[in-house]
PDB file of C-alpha atoms in Angstrom:
ATOM      1  CA  MET V   1     -49.920  29.332  49.848  1.00  0.00           C
ATOM      2  CA  THR V   2     -48.763  32.123  47.545  1.00  0.00           C
ATOM      3  CA  GLU V   3     -50.012  32.738  44.037  1.00  0.00           C
ATOM      4  CA  GLY V   4     -46.840  31.498  42.342  1.00  0.00           C
ATOM      5  CA  GLU V   5     -46.482  28.134  44.036  1.00  0.00           C
ATOM      6  CA  PRO V   6     -48.490  25.892  41.646  1.00  0.00           C
ATOM      7  CA  SER V   7     -46.710  27.241  38.580  1.00  0.00           C
ATOM      8  CA  ASP V   8     -43.351  26.960  40.356  1.00  0.00           C
ATOM      9  CA  VAL V   9     -44.075  23.276  41.022  1.00  0.00           C
ATOM     10  CA  LEU V  10     -44.946  22.768  37.350  1.00  0.00           C
ATOM     11  CA  ALA V  11     -41.707  24.486  36.352  1.00  0.00           C
ATOM     12  CA  LEU V  12     -39.757  22.068  38.577  1.00  0.00           C
ATOM     13  CA  LEU V  13     -41.674  19.064  37.191  1.00  0.00           C
ATOM     14  CA  GLY V  14     -40.935  20.268  33.666  1.00  0.00           C
ATOM     15  CA  LEU V  15     -37.245  20.491  34.550  1.00  0.00           C
ATOM     16  CA  ALA V  16     -37.369  16.954  35.980  1.00  0.00           C
ATOM     17  CA  ALA V  17     -39.032  15.716  32.770  1.00  0.00           C
ATOM     18  CA  LEU V  18     -36.284  17.405  30.748  1.00  0.00           C
ATOM     19  CA  PHE V  19     -33.597  15.555  32.711  1.00  0.00           C
ATOM     20  CA  ALA V  20     -35.544  12.256  32.575  1.00  0.00           C
ATOM     21  CA  SER V  21     -36.035  12.309  28.799  1.00  0.00           C
ATOM     22  CA  PRO V  22     -32.527  10.936  28.015  1.00  0.00           C
ATOM     23  CA  LEU V  23     -33.233   8.026  30.379  1.00  0.00           C
ATOM     24  CA  TRP V  24     -36.451   7.304  28.465  1.00  0.00           C
ATOM     25  CA  CYS V  25     -34.491   7.284  25.188  1.00  0.00           C
ATOM     26  CA  ILE V  26     -31.871   4.932  26.651  1.00  0.00           C
ATOM     27  CA  ALA V  27     -34.574   2.548  27.925  1.00  0.00           C
ATOM     28  CA  VAL V  28     -36.158   2.423  24.454  1.00  0.00           C
ATOM     29  CA  LEU V  29     -32.784   1.744  22.798  1.00  0.00           C
ATOM     30  CA  VAL V  30     -31.922  -1.012  25.290  1.00  0.00           C
ATOM     31  CA  LYS V  31     -35.315  -2.641  24.669  1.00  0.00           C
ATOM     32  CA  LEU V  32     -34.817  -2.529  20.896  1.00  0.00           C
ATOM     33  CA  VAL V  33     -31.360  -4.118  21.243  1.00  0.00           C
ATOM     34  CA  SER V  34     -32.762  -6.827  23.538  1.00  0.00           C
ATOM     35  CA  LEU V  35     -35.260  -7.806  20.834  1.00  0.00           C
ATOM     36  CA  ALA V  36     -32.404  -8.680  18.502  1.00  0.00           C
ATOM     37  CA  LEU V  37     -30.739 -10.969  21.052  1.00  0.00           C
ATOM     38  CA  PRO V  38     -31.648 -14.661  21.406  1.00  0.00           C
ATOM     39  CA  GLY V  39     -33.460 -16.049  24.436  1.00  0.00           C
ATOM     40  CA  ARG V  40     -36.675 -14.074  24.308  1.00  0.00           C
ATOM     41  CA  ARG V  41     -39.539 -15.109  26.561  1.00  0.00           C
ATOM     42  CA  PRO V  42     -42.381 -17.080  24.925  1.00  0.00           C
ATOM     43  CA  ASP V  43     -44.898 -14.256  25.261  1.00  0.00           C
ATOM     44  CA  TRP V  44     -42.457 -11.585  24.081  1.00  0.00           C
ATOM     45  CA  ALA V  45     -44.876 -10.016  21.582  1.00  0.00           C
ATOM     46  CA  VAL V  46     -47.568  -9.338  24.193  1.00  0.00           C
ATOM     47  CA  HIS V  47     -44.932  -8.210  26.683  1.00  0.00           C
ATOM     48  CA  LEU V  48     -43.447  -5.819  24.099  1.00  0.00           C
ATOM     49  CA  LEU V  49     -46.862  -4.320  23.310  1.00  0.00           C
ATOM     50  CA  ARG V  50     -47.580  -3.760  27.014  1.00  0.00           C
ATOM     51  CA  TRP V  51     -44.122  -2.293  27.625  1.00  0.00           C
ATOM     52  CA  SER V  52     -44.469  -0.005  24.604  1.00  0.00           C
ATOM     53  CA  ALA V  53     -47.876   1.195  25.825  1.00  0.00           C
ATOM     54  CA  GLY V  54     -46.349   2.054  29.204  1.00  0.00           C
ATOM     55  CA  MET V  55     -43.463   3.899  27.573  1.00  0.00           C
ATOM     56  CA  ALA V  56     -45.888   5.832  25.355  1.00  0.00           C
ATOM     57  CA  VAL V  57     -47.831   6.910  28.469  1.00  0.00           C
ATOM     58  CA  ALA V  58     -44.565   8.007  30.081  1.00  0.00           C
ATOM     59  CA  ALA V  59     -43.676   9.982  26.943  1.00  0.00           C
ATOM     60  CA  ALA V  60     -47.098  11.676  26.854  1.00  0.00           C
ATOM     61  CA  VAL V  61     -46.805  12.680  30.522  1.00  0.00           C
ATOM     62  CA  GLY V  62     -43.220  13.841  29.977  1.00  0.00           C
ATOM     63  CA  CYS V  63     -44.165  15.997  26.976  1.00  0.00           C
ATOM     64  CA  TYR V  64     -47.057  17.519  28.920  1.00  0.00           C
ATOM     65  CA  LEU V  65     -44.757  18.313  31.843  1.00  0.00           C
ATOM     66  CA  LEU V  66     -42.184  19.860  29.505  1.00  0.00           C
ATOM     67  CA  SER V  67     -44.827  22.038  27.878  1.00  0.00           C
ATOM     68  CA  SER V  68     -46.574  23.093  31.084  1.00  0.00           C
ATOM     69  CA  GLY V  69     -43.195  23.634  32.744  1.00  0.00           C
ATOM     70  CA  ALA V  70     -42.236  26.003  29.921  1.00  0.00           C
ATOM     71  CA  VAL V  71     -45.516  27.893  30.456  1.00  0.00           C
ATOM     72  CA  ALA V  72     -44.850  28.062  34.201  1.00  0.00           C
ATOM     73  CA  PHE V  73     -41.318  29.349  33.604  1.00  0.00           C
ATOM     74  CA  ALA V  74     -42.567  32.040  31.182  1.00  0.00           C
ATOM     75  CA  GLU V  75     -45.243  32.997  33.729  1.00  0.00           C
ATOM     76  CA  HIS V  76     -42.627  33.222  36.487  1.00  0.00           C
ATOM     77  CA  GLU V  77     -40.421  35.431  34.291  1.00  0.00           C
ATOM     78  CA  SER V  78     -43.350  37.769  33.671  1.00  0.00           C
ATOM     79  CA  ARG V  79     -43.705  38.372  37.439  1.00  0.00           C
ATOM     80  CA  SER V  80     -40.037  38.719  38.357  1.00  0.00           C
ATOM     81  CA  GLY V  81     -37.855  41.797  38.129  1.00  0.00           C
ATOM     82  CA  ALA V  82     -38.099  45.335  36.810  1.00  0.00           C
ATOM     83  CA  ASP V  83     -38.070  44.321  33.125  1.00  0.00           C
ATOM     84  CA  SER V  84     -40.736  41.631  33.467  1.00  0.00           C
ATOM     85  CA  SER V  85     -43.677  43.327  31.776  1.00  0.00           C
ATOM     86  CA  PRO V  86     -44.622  42.681  29.095  1.00  0.00           C
ATOM     87  CA  ALA V  87     -43.536  39.077  29.428  1.00  0.00           C
ATOM     88  CA  PRO V  88     -39.974  38.384  28.238  1.00  0.00           C
ATOM     89  CA  ALA V  89     -41.252  35.310  26.366  1.00  0.00           C
ATOM     90  CA  CYS V  90     -43.265  37.681  24.142  1.00  0.00           C
ATOM     91  CA  ARG V  91     -40.274  39.895  23.336  1.00  0.00           C
ATOM     92  CA  GLY V  92     -37.938  37.498  21.553  1.00  0.00           C
ATOM     93  CA  GLU V  93     -35.580  38.547  18.756  1.00  0.00           C
ATOM     94  CA  GLU V  94     -37.922  36.984  16.186  1.00  0.00           C
ATOM     95  CA  VAL V  95     -40.773  39.353  17.172  1.00  0.00           C
ATOM     96  CA  PRO V  96     -40.771  42.585  15.112  1.00  0.00           C
ATOM     97  CA  ARG V  97     -40.157  45.809  17.058  1.00  0.00           C
ATOM     98  CA  GLU V  98     -43.552  47.240  16.026  1.00  0.00           C
ATOM     99  CA  THR V  99     -45.293  44.199  17.503  1.00  0.00           C
ATOM    100  CA  ARG V 100     -43.312  44.426  20.734  1.00  0.00           C
ATOM    101  CA  LEU V 101     -44.360  48.042  21.182  1.00  0.00           C
ATOM    102  CA  ARG V 102     -48.040  46.996  21.015  1.00  0.00           C
ATOM    103  CA  LEU V 103     -47.788  44.295  23.704  1.00  0.00           C
ATOM    104  CA  VAL V 104     -50.104  44.835  26.662  1.00  0.00           C
ATOM    105  CA  THR V 105     -50.299  41.508  28.530  1.00  0.00           C
ATOM    106  CA  HIS V 106     -50.184  37.739  28.147  1.00  0.00           C
ATOM    107  CA  ARG V 107     -52.440  34.717  28.725  1.00  0.00           C
ATOM    108  CA  ALA V 108     -51.146  31.461  30.168  1.00  0.00           C
ATOM    109  CA  SER V 109     -53.016  28.175  29.857  1.00  0.00           C
ATOM    110  CA  TYR V 110     -52.159  24.743  31.230  1.00  0.00           C
ATOM    111  CA  PHE V 111     -54.894  22.695  29.500  1.00  0.00           C
ATOM    112  CA  PRO V 112     -53.569  22.655  26.821  1.00  0.00           C
ATOM    113  CA  PRO V 113     -50.297  24.364  27.699  1.00  0.00           C
ATOM    114  CA  ALA V 114     -49.908  27.687  25.867  1.00  0.00           C
ATOM    115  CA  PHE V 115     -48.452  31.109  26.505  1.00  0.00           C
ATOM    116  CA  ASP V 116     -50.084  33.722  24.285  1.00  0.00           C
ATOM    117  CA  CYS V 117     -49.069  37.343  23.966  1.00  0.00           C
ATOM    118  CA  VAL V 118     -51.888  39.909  23.785  1.00  0.00           C
ATOM    119  CA  LEU V 119     -51.614  43.071  21.673  1.00  0.00           C
ATOM    120  CA  ASP V 120     -53.416  46.374  22.260  1.00  0.00           C
ATOM    121  CA  ASP V 121     -56.147  45.500  19.714  1.00  0.00           C
ATOM    122  CA  GLY V 122     -56.952  42.206  21.488  1.00  0.00           C
ATOM    123  CA  THR V 123     -55.235  39.917  18.961  1.00  0.00           C
ATOM    124  CA  THR V 124     -52.814  37.300  20.224  1.00  0.00           C
ATOM    125  CA  TYR V 125     -49.793  35.405  19.018  1.00  0.00           C
ATOM    126  CA  GLU V 126     -48.029  32.415  20.513  1.00  0.00           C
ATOM    127  CA  SER V 127     -44.812  33.236  22.303  1.00  0.00           C
ATOM    128  CA  SER V 128     -43.091  30.083  21.032  1.00  0.00           C
ATOM    129  CA  GLY V 129     -43.829  27.278  18.596  1.00  0.00           C
ATOM    130  CA  VAL V 130     -42.687  24.712  21.145  1.00  0.00           C
ATOM    131  CA  TYR V 131     -46.129  24.509  22.765  1.00  0.00           C
ATOM    132  CA  ASP V 132     -47.925  23.360  19.613  1.00  0.00           C
ATOM    133  CA  THR V 133     -45.192  20.812  18.913  1.00  0.00           C
ATOM    134  CA  LEU V 134     -45.212  19.366  22.431  1.00  0.00           C
ATOM    135  CA  ASN V 135     -49.024  19.324  22.572  1.00  0.00           C
ATOM    136  CA  THR V 136     -49.049  17.383  19.289  1.00  0.00           C
ATOM    137  CA  PHE V 137     -46.599  14.887  20.799  1.00  0.00           C
ATOM    138  CA  VAL V 138     -48.809  14.520  23.889  1.00  0.00           C
ATOM    139  CA  VAL V 139     -51.829  13.630  21.744  1.00  0.00           C
ATOM    140  CA  ALA V 140     -49.801  11.312  19.468  1.00  0.00           C
ATOM    141  CA  PHE V 141     -48.228   9.423  22.380  1.00  0.00           C
ATOM    142  CA  ALA V 142     -51.574   9.144  24.194  1.00  0.00           C
ATOM    143  CA  VAL V 143     -53.307   7.734  21.097  1.00  0.00           C
ATOM    144  CA  GLY V 144     -50.353   5.409  20.522  1.00  0.00           C
ATOM    145  CA  ALA V 145     -50.514   4.190  24.129  1.00  0.00           C
ATOM    146  CA  GLY V 146     -54.212   3.394  23.805  1.00  0.00           C
ATOM    147  CA  THR V 147     -53.674   1.582  20.509  1.00  0.00           C
ATOM    148  CA  LEU V 148     -50.768  -0.446  21.898  1.00  0.00           C
ATOM    149  CA  ALA V 149     -52.673  -1.356  25.067  1.00  0.00           C
ATOM    150  CA  ALA V 150     -55.688  -2.514  23.032  1.00  0.00           C
ATOM    151  CA  SER V 151     -53.410  -4.520  20.720  1.00  0.00           C
ATOM    152  CA  ALA V 152     -51.764  -6.168  23.722  1.00  0.00           C
ATOM    153  CA  GLY V 153     -55.172  -7.115  25.101  1.00  0.00           C
ATOM    154  CA  PHE V 154     -56.288  -8.632  21.789  1.00  0.00           C
ATOM    155  CA  ALA V 155     -52.982 -10.480  21.351  1.00  0.00           C
ATOM    156  CA  ALA V 156     -53.143 -11.899  24.893  1.00  0.00           C
ATOM    157  CA  ALA V 157     -56.756 -13.032  24.399  1.00  0.00           C
ATOM    158  CA  ARG V 158     -55.915 -14.669  21.066  1.00  0.00           C
ATOM    159  CA  ARG V 159     -52.900 -16.425  22.605  1.00  0.00           C
ATOM    160  CA  ASP V 160     -54.997 -17.680  25.530  1.00  0.00           C
ATOM    161  CA  ARG V 161     -57.682 -19.009  23.171  1.00  0.00           C
ATOM    162  CA  GLY V 162     -55.032 -20.784  21.108  1.00  0.00           C
ATOM    163  CA  GLN V 163     -53.389 -22.433  24.120  1.00  0.00           C
ATOM    164  CA  ALA V 164     -56.506 -23.738  25.867  1.00  0.00           C
ATOM    165  CA  VAL V 165     -58.861 -25.298  23.326  1.00  0.00           C
ATOM    166  CA  PRO V 166     -60.343 -28.338  25.129  1.00  0.00           C
ATOM    167  CA  GLY V 167     -62.046 -31.201  23.299  1.00  0.00           C
ATOM    168  CA  ALA V 168     -65.813 -31.684  23.499  1.00  0.00           C
ATOM    169  CA  ASP V 169     -65.502 -34.110  26.425  1.00  0.00           C
ATOM    170  CA  GLY V 170     -63.354 -31.651  28.416  1.00  0.00           C
ATOM    171  CA  ASP V 171     -60.068 -33.471  27.746  1.00  0.00           C
ATOM    172  CA  PRO V 172     -57.504 -30.869  26.655  1.00  0.00           C
ATOM    173  CA  GLY V 173     -55.541 -33.592  24.845  1.00  0.00           C
ATOM    174  CA  ALA V 174     -58.423 -34.637  22.600  1.00  0.00           C
ATOM    175  CA  PRO V 175     -58.733 -32.855  19.278  1.00  0.00           C
ATOM    176  CA  PRO V 176     -61.642 -30.386  19.101  1.00  0.00           C
ATOM    177  CA  GLY V 177     -64.878 -32.002  17.998  1.00  0.00           C
ATOM    178  CA  ASP V 178     -63.663 -35.603  18.553  1.00  0.00           C
ATOM    179  CA  THR V 179     -66.550 -37.329  20.389  1.00  0.00           C
ATOM    180  CA  SER V 180     -65.938 -40.888  19.223  1.00  0.00           C
ATOM    181  CA  ASP V 181     -64.938 -43.631  21.620  1.00  0.00           C
ATOM    182  CA  ASP V 182     -62.625 -45.831  19.535  1.00  0.00           C
ATOM    183  CA  GLY V 183     -62.613 -48.751  21.955  1.00  0.00           C
ATOM    184  CA  ARG V 184     -66.415 -49.231  21.984  1.00  0.00           C
ATOM    185  CA  HIS V 185     -66.586 -48.743  18.210  1.00  0.00           C
ATOM    186  CA  ASP V 186     -63.985 -51.515  17.693  1.00  0.00           C
ATOM    187  CA  ASP V 187     -65.938 -53.885  19.993  1.00  0.00           C
ATOM    188  CA  ARG V 188     -69.164 -53.356  18.057  1.00  0.00           C
ATOM    189  CA  VAL V 189     -67.415 -53.980  14.736  1.00  0.00           C
ATOM    190  CA  SER V 190     -65.669 -57.125  15.960  1.00  0.00           C
ATOM    191  CA  GLY V 191     -68.912 -58.416  17.612  1.00  0.00           C
ATOM    192  CA  ALA V 192     -70.839 -57.926  14.358  1.00  0.00           C
ATOM    193  CA  ALA V 193     -68.136 -59.731  12.416  1.00  0.00           C
ATOM    194  CA  GLY V 194     -68.186 -62.722  14.796  1.00  0.00           C
ATOM    195  CA  ALA V 195     -71.990 -63.170  14.666  1.00  0.00           C
TER     196      ALA V 195
END
């Protein structure tokens, strides 16, 4: 296994996530439209919370793959060709010429994804603002997924408690707390009246 293989795989996964992101958007839009249509299932609220949690997990994974794929691509560029050092990602048009002349190397990280450019005095700057943005989305979607999953669990438990509240004698049809036996009570009243 060569040194570049893991980052090359991440670059391909990032590319796959980029192509899959429109499908994710379409799935969300179709789900939103289906909520407006009649004929929803009885447990649609719990189902929607669970589905939304799953989609939030997919979005968090997709954003991570996009970000780490961008790091892997920048890393690959820094190893390929005669003009690859310092890293091309560190030499964009927005970087002042004086700063570009002081570039010595770069640092790539995958947890969290980042591609930092290192200057001759040891200071660093981020090669692109996309990493911070995507990392923020990863955290936001992950927190949202956890919140939605917990809400779905609470909603399902509350629904189950509301549907199956048996009476004190175990008869689901009897109202809760009703322990009287009307037939025996009527006999005692009529017997007392006849005596």
